Structures are given as structure tokens and as C-alpha cells.
Short mmCIF file of C-alpha atoms in Angstrom, two decimals:
data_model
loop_
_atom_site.label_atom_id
_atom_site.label_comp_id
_atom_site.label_asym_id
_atom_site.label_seq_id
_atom_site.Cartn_x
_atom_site.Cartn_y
_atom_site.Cartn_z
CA UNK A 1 109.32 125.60 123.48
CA UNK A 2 112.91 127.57 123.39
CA UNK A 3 113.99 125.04 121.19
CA UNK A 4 111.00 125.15 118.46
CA UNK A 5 111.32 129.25 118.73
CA UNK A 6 115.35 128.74 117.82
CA UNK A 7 114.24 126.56 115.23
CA UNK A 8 112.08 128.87 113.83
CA UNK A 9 113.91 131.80 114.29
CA UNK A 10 116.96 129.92 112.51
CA UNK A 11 114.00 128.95 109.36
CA UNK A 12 112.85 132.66 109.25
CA UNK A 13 116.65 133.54 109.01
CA UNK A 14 117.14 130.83 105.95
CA UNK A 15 114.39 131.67 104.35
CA UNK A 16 115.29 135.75 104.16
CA UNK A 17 118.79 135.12 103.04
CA UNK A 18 117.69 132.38 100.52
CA UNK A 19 114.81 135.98 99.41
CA UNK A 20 117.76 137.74 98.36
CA UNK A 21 119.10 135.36 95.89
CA UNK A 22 118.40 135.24 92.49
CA UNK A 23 114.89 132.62 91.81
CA UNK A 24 116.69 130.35 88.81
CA UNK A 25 114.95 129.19 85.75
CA UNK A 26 115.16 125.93 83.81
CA UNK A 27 113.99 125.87 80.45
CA UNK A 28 111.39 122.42 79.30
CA UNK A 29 110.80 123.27 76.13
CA UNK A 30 112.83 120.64 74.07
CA UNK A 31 111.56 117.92 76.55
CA UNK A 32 108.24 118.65 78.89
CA UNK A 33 107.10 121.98 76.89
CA UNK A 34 106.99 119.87 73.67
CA UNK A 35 105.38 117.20 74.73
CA UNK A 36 102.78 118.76 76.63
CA UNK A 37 101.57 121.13 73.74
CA UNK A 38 102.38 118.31 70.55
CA UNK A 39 102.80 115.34 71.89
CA UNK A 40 106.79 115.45 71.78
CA UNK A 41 107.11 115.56 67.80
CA UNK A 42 109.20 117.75 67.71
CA UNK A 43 112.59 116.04 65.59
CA UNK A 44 116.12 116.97 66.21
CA UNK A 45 116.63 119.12 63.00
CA UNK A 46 114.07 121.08 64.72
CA UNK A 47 115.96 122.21 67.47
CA UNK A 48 118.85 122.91 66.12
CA UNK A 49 118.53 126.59 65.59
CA UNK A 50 117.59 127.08 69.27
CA UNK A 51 119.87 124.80 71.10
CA UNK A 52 123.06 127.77 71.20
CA UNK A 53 120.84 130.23 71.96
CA UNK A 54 119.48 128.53 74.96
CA UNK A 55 122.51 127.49 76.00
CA UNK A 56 123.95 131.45 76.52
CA UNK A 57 120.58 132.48 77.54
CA UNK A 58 121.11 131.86 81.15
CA UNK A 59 119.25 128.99 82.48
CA UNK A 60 119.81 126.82 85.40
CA UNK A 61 119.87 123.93 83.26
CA UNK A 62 118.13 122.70 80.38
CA UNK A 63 115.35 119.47 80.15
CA UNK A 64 115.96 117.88 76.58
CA UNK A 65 115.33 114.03 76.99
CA UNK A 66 113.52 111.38 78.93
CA UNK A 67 109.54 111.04 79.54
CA UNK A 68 108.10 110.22 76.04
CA UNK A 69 110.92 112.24 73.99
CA UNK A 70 113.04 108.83 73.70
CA UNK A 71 109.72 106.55 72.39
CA UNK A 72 108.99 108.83 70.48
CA UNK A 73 111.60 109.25 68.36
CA UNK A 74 112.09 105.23 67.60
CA UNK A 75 107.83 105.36 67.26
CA UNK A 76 107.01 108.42 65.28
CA UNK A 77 110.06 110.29 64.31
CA UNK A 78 112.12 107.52 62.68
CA UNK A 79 115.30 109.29 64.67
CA UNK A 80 117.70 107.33 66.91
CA UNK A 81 117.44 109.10 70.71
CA UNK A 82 120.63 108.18 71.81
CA UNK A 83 121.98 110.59 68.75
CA UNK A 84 119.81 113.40 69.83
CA UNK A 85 121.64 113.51 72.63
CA UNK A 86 124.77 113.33 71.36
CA UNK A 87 123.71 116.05 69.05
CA UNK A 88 122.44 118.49 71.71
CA UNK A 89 125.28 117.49 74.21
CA UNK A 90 127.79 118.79 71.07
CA UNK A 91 126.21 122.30 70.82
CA UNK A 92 125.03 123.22 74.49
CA UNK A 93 128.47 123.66 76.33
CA UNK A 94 127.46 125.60 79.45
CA UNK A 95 124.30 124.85 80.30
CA UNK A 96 123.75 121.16 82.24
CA UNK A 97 121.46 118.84 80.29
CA UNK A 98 118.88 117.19 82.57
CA UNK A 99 116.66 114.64 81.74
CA UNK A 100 113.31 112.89 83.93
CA UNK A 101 114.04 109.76 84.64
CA UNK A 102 111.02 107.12 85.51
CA UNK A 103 113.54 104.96 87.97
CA UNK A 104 113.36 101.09 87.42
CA UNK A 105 111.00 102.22 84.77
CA UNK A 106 113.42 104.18 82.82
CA UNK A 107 111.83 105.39 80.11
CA UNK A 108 109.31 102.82 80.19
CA UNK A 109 105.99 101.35 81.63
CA UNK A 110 107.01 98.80 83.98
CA UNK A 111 109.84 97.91 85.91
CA UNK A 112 113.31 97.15 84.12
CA UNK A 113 116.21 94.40 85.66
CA UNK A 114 118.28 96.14 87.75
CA UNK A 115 121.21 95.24 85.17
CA UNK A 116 119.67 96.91 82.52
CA UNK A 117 118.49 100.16 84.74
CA UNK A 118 122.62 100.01 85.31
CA UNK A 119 123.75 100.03 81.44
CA UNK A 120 121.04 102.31 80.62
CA UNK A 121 122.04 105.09 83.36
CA UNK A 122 125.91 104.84 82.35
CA UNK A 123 125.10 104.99 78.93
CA UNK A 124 123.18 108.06 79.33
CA UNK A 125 125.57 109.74 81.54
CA UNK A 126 128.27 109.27 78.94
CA UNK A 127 125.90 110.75 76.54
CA UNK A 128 125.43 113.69 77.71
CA UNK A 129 123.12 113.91 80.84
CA UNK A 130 124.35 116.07 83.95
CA UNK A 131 121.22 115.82 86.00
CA UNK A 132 118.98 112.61 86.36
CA UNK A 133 115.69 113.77 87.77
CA UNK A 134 114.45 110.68 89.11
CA UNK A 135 110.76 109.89 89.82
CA UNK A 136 109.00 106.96 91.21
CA UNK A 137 104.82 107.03 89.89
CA UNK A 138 103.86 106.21 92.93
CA UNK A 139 106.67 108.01 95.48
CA UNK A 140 107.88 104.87 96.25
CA UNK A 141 111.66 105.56 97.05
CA UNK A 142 112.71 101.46 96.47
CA UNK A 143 111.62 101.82 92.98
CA UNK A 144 114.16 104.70 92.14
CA UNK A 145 117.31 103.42 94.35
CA UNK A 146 119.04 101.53 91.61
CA UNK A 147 118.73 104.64 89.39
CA UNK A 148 120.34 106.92 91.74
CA UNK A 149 123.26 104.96 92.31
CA UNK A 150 123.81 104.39 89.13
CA UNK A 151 123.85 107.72 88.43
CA UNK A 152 125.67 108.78 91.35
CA UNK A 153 128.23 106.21 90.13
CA UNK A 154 128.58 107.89 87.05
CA UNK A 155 129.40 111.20 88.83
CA UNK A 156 126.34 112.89 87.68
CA UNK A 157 123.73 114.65 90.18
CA UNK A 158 120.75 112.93 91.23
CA UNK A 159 117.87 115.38 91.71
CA UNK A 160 114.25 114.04 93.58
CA UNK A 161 111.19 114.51 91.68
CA UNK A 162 108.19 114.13 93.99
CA UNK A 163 104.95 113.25 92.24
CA UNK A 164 102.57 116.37 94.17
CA UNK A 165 99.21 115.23 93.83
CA UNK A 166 95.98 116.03 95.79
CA UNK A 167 94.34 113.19 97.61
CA UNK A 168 93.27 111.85 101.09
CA UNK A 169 96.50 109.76 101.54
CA UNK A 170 98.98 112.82 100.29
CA UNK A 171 99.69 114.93 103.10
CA UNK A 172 102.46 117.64 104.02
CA UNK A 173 103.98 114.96 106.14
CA UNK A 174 103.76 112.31 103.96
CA UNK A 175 105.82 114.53 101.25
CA UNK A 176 108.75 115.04 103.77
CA UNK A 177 108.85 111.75 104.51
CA UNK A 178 108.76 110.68 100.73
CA UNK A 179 111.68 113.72 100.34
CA UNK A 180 113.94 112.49 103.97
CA UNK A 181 113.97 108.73 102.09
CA UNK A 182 115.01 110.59 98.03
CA UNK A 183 117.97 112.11 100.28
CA UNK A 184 119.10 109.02 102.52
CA UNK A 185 119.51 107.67 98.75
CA UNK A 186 121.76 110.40 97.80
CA UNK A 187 119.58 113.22 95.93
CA UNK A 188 120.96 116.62 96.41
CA UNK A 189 117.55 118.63 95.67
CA UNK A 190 113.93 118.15 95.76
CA UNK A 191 111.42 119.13 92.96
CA UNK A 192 107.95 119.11 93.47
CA UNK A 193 105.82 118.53 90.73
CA UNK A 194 102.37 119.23 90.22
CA UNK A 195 102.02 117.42 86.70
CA UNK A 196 98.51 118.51 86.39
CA UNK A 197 98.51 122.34 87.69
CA UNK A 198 95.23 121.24 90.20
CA UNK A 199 97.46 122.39 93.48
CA UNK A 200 96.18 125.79 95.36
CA UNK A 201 98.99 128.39 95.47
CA UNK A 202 97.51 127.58 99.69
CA UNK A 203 98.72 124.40 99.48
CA UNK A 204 101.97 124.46 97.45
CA UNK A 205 103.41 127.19 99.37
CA UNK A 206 102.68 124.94 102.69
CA UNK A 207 104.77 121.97 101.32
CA UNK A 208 107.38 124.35 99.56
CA UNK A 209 107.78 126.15 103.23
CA UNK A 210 108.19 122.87 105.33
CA UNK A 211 110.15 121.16 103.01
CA UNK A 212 112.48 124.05 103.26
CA UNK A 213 112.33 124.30 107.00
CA UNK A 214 113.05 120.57 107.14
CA UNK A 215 115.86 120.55 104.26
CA UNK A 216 118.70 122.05 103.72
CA UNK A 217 118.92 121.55 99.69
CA UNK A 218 117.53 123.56 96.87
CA UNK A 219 113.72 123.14 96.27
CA UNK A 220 112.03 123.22 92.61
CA UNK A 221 108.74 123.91 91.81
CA UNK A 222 107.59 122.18 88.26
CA UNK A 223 103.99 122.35 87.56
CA UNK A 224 101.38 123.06 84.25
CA UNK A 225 98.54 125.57 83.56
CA UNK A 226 95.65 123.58 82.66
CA UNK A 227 93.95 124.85 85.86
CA UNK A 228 94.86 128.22 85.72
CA UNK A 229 96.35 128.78 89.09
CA UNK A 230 99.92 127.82 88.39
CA UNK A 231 101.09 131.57 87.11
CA UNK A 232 99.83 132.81 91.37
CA UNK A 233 101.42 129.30 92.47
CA UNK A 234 104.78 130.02 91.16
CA UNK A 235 105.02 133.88 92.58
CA UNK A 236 103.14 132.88 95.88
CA UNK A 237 106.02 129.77 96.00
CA UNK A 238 108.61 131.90 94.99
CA UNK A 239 107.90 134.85 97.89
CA UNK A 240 108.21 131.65 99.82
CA UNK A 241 111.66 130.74 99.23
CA UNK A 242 111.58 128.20 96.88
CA UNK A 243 114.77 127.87 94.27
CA UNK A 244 113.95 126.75 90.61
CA UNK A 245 111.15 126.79 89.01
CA UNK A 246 110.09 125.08 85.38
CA UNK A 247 109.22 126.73 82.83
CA UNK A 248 108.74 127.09 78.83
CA UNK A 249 109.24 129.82 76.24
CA UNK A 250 106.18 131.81 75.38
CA UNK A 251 105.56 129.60 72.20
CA UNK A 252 105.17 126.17 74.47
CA UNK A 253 103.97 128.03 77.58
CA UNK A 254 100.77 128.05 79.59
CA UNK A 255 97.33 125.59 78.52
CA UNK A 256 98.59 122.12 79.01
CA UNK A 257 102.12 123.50 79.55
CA UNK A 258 104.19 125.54 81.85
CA UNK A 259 104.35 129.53 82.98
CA UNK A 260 106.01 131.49 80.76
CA UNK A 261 109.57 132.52 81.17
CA UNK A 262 109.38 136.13 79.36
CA UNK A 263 106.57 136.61 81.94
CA UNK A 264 108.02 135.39 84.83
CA UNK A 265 111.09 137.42 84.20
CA UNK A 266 109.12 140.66 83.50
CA UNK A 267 107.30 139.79 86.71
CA UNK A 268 110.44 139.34 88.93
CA UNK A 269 112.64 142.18 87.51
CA UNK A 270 113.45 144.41 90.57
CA UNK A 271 111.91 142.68 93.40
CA UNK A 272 113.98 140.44 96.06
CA UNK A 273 113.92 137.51 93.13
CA UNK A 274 114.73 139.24 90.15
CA UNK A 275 116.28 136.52 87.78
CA UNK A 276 118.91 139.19 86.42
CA UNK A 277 117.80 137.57 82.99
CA UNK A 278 116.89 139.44 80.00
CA UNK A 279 113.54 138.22 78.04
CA UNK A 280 114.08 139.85 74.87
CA UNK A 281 117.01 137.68 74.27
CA UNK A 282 114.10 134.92 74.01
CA UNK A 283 112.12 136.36 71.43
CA UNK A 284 114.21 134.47 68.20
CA UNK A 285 114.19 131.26 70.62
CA UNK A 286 110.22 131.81 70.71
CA UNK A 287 109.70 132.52 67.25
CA UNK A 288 111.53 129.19 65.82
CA UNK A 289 109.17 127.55 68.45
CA UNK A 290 105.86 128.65 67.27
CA UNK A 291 107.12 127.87 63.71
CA UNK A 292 107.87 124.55 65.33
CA UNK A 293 104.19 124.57 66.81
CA UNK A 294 102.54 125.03 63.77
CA UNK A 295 104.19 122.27 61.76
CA UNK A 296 103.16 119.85 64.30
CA UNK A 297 99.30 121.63 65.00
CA UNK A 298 97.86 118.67 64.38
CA UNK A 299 98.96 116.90 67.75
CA UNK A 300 97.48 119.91 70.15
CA UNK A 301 95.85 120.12 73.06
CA UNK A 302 92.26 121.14 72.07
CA UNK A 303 91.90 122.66 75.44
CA UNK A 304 91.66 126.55 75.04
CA UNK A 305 91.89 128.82 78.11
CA UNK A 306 91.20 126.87 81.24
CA UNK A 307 89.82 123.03 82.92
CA UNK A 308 89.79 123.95 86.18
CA UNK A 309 88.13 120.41 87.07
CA UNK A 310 91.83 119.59 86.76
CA UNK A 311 91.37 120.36 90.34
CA UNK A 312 89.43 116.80 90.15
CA UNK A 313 90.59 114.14 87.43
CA UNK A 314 94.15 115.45 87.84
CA UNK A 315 95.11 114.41 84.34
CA UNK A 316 98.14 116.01 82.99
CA UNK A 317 98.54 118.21 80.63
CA UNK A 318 100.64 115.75 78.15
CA UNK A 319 98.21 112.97 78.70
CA UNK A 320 95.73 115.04 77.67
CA UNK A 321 96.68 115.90 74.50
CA UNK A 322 97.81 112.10 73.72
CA UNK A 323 93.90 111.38 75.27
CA UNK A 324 92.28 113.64 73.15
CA UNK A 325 94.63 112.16 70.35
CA UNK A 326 93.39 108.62 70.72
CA UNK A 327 90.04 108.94 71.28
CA UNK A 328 90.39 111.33 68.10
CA UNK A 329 91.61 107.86 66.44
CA UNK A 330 88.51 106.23 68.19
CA UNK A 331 86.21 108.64 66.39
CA UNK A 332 85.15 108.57 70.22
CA UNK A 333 85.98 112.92 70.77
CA UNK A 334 82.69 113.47 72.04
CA UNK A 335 83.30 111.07 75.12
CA UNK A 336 86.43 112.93 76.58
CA UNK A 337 84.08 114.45 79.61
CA UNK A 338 82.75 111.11 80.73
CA UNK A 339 86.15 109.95 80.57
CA UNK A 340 87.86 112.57 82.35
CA UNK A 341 85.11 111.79 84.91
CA UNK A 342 85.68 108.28 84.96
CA UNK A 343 89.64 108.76 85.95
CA UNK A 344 87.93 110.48 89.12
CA UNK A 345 86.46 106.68 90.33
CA UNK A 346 89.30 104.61 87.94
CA UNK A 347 91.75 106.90 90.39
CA UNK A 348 90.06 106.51 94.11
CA UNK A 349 89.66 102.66 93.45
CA UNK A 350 92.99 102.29 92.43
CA UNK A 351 94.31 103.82 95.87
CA UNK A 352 94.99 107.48 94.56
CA UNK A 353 98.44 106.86 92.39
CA UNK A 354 99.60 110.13 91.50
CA UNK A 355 98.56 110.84 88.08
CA UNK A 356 102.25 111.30 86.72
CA UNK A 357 103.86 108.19 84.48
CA UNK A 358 102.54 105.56 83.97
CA UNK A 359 99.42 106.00 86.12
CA UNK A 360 98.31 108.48 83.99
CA UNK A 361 98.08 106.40 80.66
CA UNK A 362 96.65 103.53 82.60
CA UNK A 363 93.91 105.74 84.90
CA UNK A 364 93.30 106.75 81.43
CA UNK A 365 93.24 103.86 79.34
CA UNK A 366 91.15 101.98 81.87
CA UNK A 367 88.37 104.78 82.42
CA UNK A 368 88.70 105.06 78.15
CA UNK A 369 87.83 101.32 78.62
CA UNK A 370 85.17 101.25 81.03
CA UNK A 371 82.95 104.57 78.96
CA UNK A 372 83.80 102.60 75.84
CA UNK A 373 82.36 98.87 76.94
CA UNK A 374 79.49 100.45 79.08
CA UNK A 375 80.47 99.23 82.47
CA UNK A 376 83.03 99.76 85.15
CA UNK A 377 85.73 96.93 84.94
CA UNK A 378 83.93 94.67 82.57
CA UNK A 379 86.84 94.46 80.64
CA UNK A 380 90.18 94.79 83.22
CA UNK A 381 93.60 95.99 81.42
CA UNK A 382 96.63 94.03 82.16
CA UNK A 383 98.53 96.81 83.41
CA UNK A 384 95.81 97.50 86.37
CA UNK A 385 95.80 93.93 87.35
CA UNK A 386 99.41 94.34 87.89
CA UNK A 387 99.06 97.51 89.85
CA UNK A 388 96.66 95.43 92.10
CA UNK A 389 99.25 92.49 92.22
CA UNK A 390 101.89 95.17 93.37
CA UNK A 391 104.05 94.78 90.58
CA UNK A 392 104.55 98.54 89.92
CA UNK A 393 104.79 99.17 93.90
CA UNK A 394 103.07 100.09 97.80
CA UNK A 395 99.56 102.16 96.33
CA UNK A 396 99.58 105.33 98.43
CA UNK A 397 95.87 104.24 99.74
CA UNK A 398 93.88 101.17 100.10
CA UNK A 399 92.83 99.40 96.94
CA UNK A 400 89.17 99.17 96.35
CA UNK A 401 87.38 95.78 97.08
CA UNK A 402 85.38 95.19 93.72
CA UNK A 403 89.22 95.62 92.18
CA UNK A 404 90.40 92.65 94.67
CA UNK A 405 88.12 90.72 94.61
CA UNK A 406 88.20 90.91 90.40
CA UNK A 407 92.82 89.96 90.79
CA UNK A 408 93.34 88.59 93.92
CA UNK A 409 92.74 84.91 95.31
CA UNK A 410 92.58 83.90 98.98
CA UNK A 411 96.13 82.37 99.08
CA UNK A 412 97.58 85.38 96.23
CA UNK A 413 98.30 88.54 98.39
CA UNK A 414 100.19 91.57 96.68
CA UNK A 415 103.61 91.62 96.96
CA UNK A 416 105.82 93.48 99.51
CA UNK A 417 109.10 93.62 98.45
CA UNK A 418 110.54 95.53 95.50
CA UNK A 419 108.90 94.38 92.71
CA UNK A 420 112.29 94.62 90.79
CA UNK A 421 113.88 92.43 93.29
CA UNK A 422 111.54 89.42 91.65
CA UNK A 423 113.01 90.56 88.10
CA UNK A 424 115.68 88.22 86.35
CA UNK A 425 118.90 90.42 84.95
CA UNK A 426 118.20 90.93 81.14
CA UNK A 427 121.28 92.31 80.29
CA UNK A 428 122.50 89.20 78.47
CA UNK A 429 119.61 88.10 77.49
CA UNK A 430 118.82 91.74 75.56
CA UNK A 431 122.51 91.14 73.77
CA UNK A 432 122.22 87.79 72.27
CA UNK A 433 118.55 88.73 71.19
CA UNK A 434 119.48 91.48 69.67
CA UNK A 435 123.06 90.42 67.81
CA UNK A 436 121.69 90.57 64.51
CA UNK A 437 120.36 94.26 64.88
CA UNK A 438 122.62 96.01 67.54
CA UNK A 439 126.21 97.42 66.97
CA UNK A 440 126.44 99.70 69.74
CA UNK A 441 125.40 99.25 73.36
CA UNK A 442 122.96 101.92 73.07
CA UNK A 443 121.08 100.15 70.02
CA UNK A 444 120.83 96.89 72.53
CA UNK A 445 119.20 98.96 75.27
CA UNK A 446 116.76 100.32 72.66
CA UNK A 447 116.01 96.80 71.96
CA UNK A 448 115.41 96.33 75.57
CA UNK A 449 113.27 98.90 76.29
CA UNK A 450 110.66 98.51 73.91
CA UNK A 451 112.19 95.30 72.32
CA UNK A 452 109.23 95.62 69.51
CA UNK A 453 109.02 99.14 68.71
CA UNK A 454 112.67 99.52 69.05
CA UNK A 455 113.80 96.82 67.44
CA UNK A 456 111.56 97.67 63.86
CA UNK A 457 113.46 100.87 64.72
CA UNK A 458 117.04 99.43 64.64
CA UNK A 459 116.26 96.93 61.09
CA UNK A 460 115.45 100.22 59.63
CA UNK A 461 118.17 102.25 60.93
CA UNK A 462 120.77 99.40 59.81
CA UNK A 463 118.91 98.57 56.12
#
């Protein structure tokens, strides 16, 4: 007992000096922010105007690439990614770059050779990145270790993004122990995020205080609005010590995006967390971004106000706007409540994967599938017979029978190792295919990422 009271005592002591300091800010605009409100098309010559004055506003660092940004510029932009960062690395000179990082997924679907996941971290390092945020889908830590060396190799920081989700398998404890196994690997902070804004301010500020009783090293809170809780979440999680928090400018902010940073500074100025930041310097940094908006309206979110049944299919608020986008293409609009309802079931059978890339486009893409047949598995995607085989990783919970029974034979069991470990390099192999299109090792891991997309991408660039 003396020694949990010392403990304690020693937390409590932490946690007011750590109440004094100033809460930091990073700014997701030109990565998260667009993408969650229009479906990351926003182009380069875009950003331009903003990208000094973000850089002297003050943030903690800034998120510009990774997620979707990177597919879709070779997809839908016609604009080579590996140049947007050059570009942005050229004009931001104080302010650390950061981008998400899906571990051996990079920035794609499925697992990567570990040679290429080597190349493709060194090559963005050089770039320009500072900060690899590194997430595994489904939290587990083997699919993220190659990354983080990599990275830590480079000499770059290695931040842990944990995917906080609501289910029966995703406890307080099973968070630190996801967080203990991100820093035996080498991370130096931990960021929770919520990528669907269904977590209580209750339960965020009950993770947020052990992981901070547990950890020494900075905690980050990243989460969206689509539930309309997040803007009491982040000043409930803030009074409760944690360090960073995400957020967007006024013209990206709230709905399917993040709190807003004029807000939150207004909000904070002159209590115990006051960012010392001033919000008018925002307002020509806002304005360029609605103009931004508008150009691109077309992509939206049609959600207005709130969905709090969030709380439920957990879908996030990027993936919703590419949903409603694609069942827009499907002439299918009216069916976007079944299918929201459907990720509920698509979700539980699947073991609860946290609805964060790429469980979210395939929760999605299966329950689209199973509303659009008229039945429940009648036609099974490719991508969830995988997930069943293990290929993508351990599922957080059991697997549901009927989705066995449909993938798995008596003598095939899913595997337990790292599925990356069964993966054949592709470094070579990604060079030689690509000789006639490549000049630069960042056009032949384009090639290798999405070898189709990207390498359309590369005839054009070079024609």
C-alpha cells in the first residue's frame, strides 16, 4: 500500500507540473483536415500561400503527407508526391513536417517487403519528414517494427499512433500494453487517436490519465467531430494532462474533421494551458482554406451538424466522405444508413479491427457489398478473406464462425507470424520492372506502391 500511495503521490505531482505547461497544437489541415472534409484534393499550388504562414504561426509541428494525400496525387491530381514534399519541406523552415505512416503498409493496403518499407522510409526522411507517426490498423506492434527502425535509422523521431476504438476486446489495459510494446520499439510519444470522434470525454480521459501515469513521454490526443463530443473530449483530456492535441483551421475544422484551433486557443487563453498562441494570426490561413473548400465542394461530407451513431459504426470521418462519394457513383445515396448499419455486424464478425486504415475501406466496402447483393457474405471481397487468413495481422477478437467456415479449411489455419515475414524482398524486382519509366528512386517506389496507378502516373509524367 505505501508503495501504490508513493506512486500516486509521485503521478499527482507529474501531472500538476505537466498543468502548468503550455497544451501544444499541431496543425492537419494540409494532410488529415483535407482529406476528411474533400477527400484530400487539395493540389500543391493550393497550399502554397499558406505553407509560410503556418510555419511562423507556432505549431508543434505540421501533418502535410501520408494517409491518402500520396494516392491521391498520382490518382486524381496528376502531381508527383514525392515533389510536394520537396516543395513544402523548401518553404516551412521551423516547423517539423510529420507525416502518418501505415507501417509495413506504408501508404498502402496491404503489407509491403520489408526492403521496400526500408527505401521508402529513407527516401522520405531525406525528403523532408521529421516525424513518422506510425500506425498499425489493427495495433499490432510487429506490423510497424520495420518502419520504426527505419526511421530511427534515418535519425528522424518515431511517434506511436494507437488506433482508440470502442469495443469488447479494447480495454484501458490493453492500450498500455499496445503503447509499453510502440516504446520497447523505440517511439518517443504516444498519440491516441479516435479516428471516428465516438469516444466519451469518460473514457478518453481514463486512457489519457493511465497512459500518463504509466509513461513518461508526451501524450497526443487526435480525434474528429462527427459525434459531437470531441470539442468536451479535448478540454476534459487536456485538464487531464495530456500534451498535443490535433487540430484544423476553422475552414477544415469540426463535421467529419477536427476541433478548431481559433477555438481551442480562445478557450485556453489564461487558464493553466493557455497555448500563448494568437488566433487572429490564423484568419488569412483560414480564408485561403475556405477558398480552397469551395473549389473542391463537390467532394464533401454531406453530413451537416452531428451522427452521433458514430458512437456505433465507428466510421471515420474521411471514409465517410469517400463512402458517400462512391455510393454517389453507385447512384446507390439512399442506401448509406443500411450501410453504415451493416459495418456494425461486417465489424463484430470480423473481430472488432479498429476502424482506422485499411479496415475502414474494407468494413466498408464489404457491408457496401453485402446491402448491394441482398445478403450477408454472398459475395466475399478478397481483402476480407485475407484478413481471415491473417495476412494483415492477430484480429483484436475472435473471428466469427460463418466467416471461417466461408476461408478456412480443416488443415489451413491463419497464420501466426508476421505476415511480412512470408513476403519476398521486391526491391529489385520493383527496379528492373520499372527501368523504362523510373529515373529517380522515388519514381520506382511509386511504381511499387501502387505499381498500376503509379506507374500510368510516371508514363505521363515522363511523355
Amino acid at each position: 500500500m505505501p508503495t501504490e500511495l508513493a506512486a500516486r503521490a509521485a503521478f499527482d505531482v507529474k501531472r500538476r507540473m505537466n498543468m502548468l505547461c503550455p497544451v501544444r497544437l499541431v496543425s492537419c489541415d494540409l494532410r488529415d483536415g483535407q482529406q476528411a472534409a474533400i477527400a484530400t484534393r487539395m493540389t500543391t499550388e493550393e497550399m502554397l500561400p499558406v505553407l509560410k504562414p503556418l510555419d511562423e504561426f507556432g505549431f508543434d509541428a505540421l501533418e502535410v503527407w501520408g494517409g491518402a494525400t500520396f494516392d491521391a496525387c498520382i490518382r486524381f491530381l496528376g502531381e508527383d508526391p514525392w515533389e510536394r514534399l520537396r516543395i513544402i519541406k523548401a518553404h516551412v523552415k521551423k516547423t517539423p513536417l510529420r507525416m502518418l505512416l501505415r507501417g509495413q503498409n506504408l501508404l498502402g493496403y496491404a503489407p509491403y517487403p520489408d526492403d521496400v518499407v526500408d527505401h521508402f522510409v529513407a527516401a522520405a526522411a531525406r525528403d523532408g519528414i521529421d516525424i513518422f507517426l506510425i500506425f498499425d490498423g489493427l495495433n499490432d506492434v510487429r506490423n510497424v517494427r520495420r518502419a520504426a527502425e527505419a526511421a530511427l535509422k534515418a535519425g528522424k523521431k518515431v511517434e506511436a499512433n494507437l488506433q482508440f476504438t470502442s469495443s469488447p476486446v479494447h480495454t484501458v489495459e490493453s492500450f498500455i500494453k499496445t503503447a509499453r510494446d510502440y516504446l520497447d520499439i523505440g517511439a518517443t510519444a504516444l498519440h491516441l487517436e479516435d479516428m471516428g470522434g465516438m469516444k466519451t470525454p469518460r473514457e478518453a480521459v481514463e486512457t489519457v490519465k493511465a497512459l500518463k501515469a504509466t509513461f513518461d513521454v508526451p501524450v497526443h490526443y487526435h480525434a474528429h467531430c462527427v459525434g459531437g463530443m470531441t470539442d468536451i473530449t479535448y478540454w476534459e483530456v487536456i485538464r487531464a494532462g495530456v500534451d498535443v492535441v490535433d487540430v484544423d483551421t476553422a475552414a477544415f475544422a469540426l463535421g467529419t474533421g477536427h476541433p478548431c484551433a481559433e477555438s481551442l486557443i480562445a478557450v485556453l487563453a489564461g487558464t493553466e494551458r493557455d497555448t500563448g498562441l494568437d488566433y487572429t494570426k490564423l484568419a488569412p490561413i483560414t480564408a485561403h482554406l475556405q477558398k480552397v473548400r469551395q473549389a473542391h465542394h463537390e467532394y464533401e461530407s454531406k453530413l451537416r451538424g452531428v451522427d452521433i451513431n458514430v458512437v456505433r459504426h465507428q466510421i471515420p470521418g474521411g471514409m465517410r466522405s469517400n463512402l458517400e462519394f462512391q455510393l454517389a457513383q453507385l447512384n446507390a445515396e439512399t442506401h448509406l444508413p443500411e450501410v453504415l448499419k451493416e459495418v456494425v455486424a461486417v465489424r463484430r464478425d470480423l473481430g472488432y479491427p479498429p476502424l482506422g486504415t485499411p479496415f475502414s475501406q474494407m468494413c466498408g466496402a464489404q457491408a457496401t457489398m453485402n446491402v448491394m447483393s441482398g445478403g450477408r457474405y454472398k459475395v466475399l471481397l478478397k481483402e476480407v478473406k485475407d484478413y481471415v487468413l491473417g495476412k494483415y495481422g492477430k484480429a483484436p477478437g475472435p473471428v466469427a464462425e460463418v466467416l471461417k467456415k466461408l476461408v478456412l479449411r480443416k488443415e489451413l489455419e491463419p497464420l501466426s507470424c508476421r505476415p511480412a515475414d512470408l513476403i519476398a524482398p521486391g526491391w529489385q524486382a520493383g527496379v528492373s520492372a520499372s527501368r523504362d519509366i523510373a529515373k529517380s528512386e522515388e519514381d520506382i517506389l511509386t511504381y511499387l506502391l501502387f505499381p498500376q496507378v503509379g506507374g500510368e502516373f510516371l508514363k505521363r509524367k515522363y511523355a
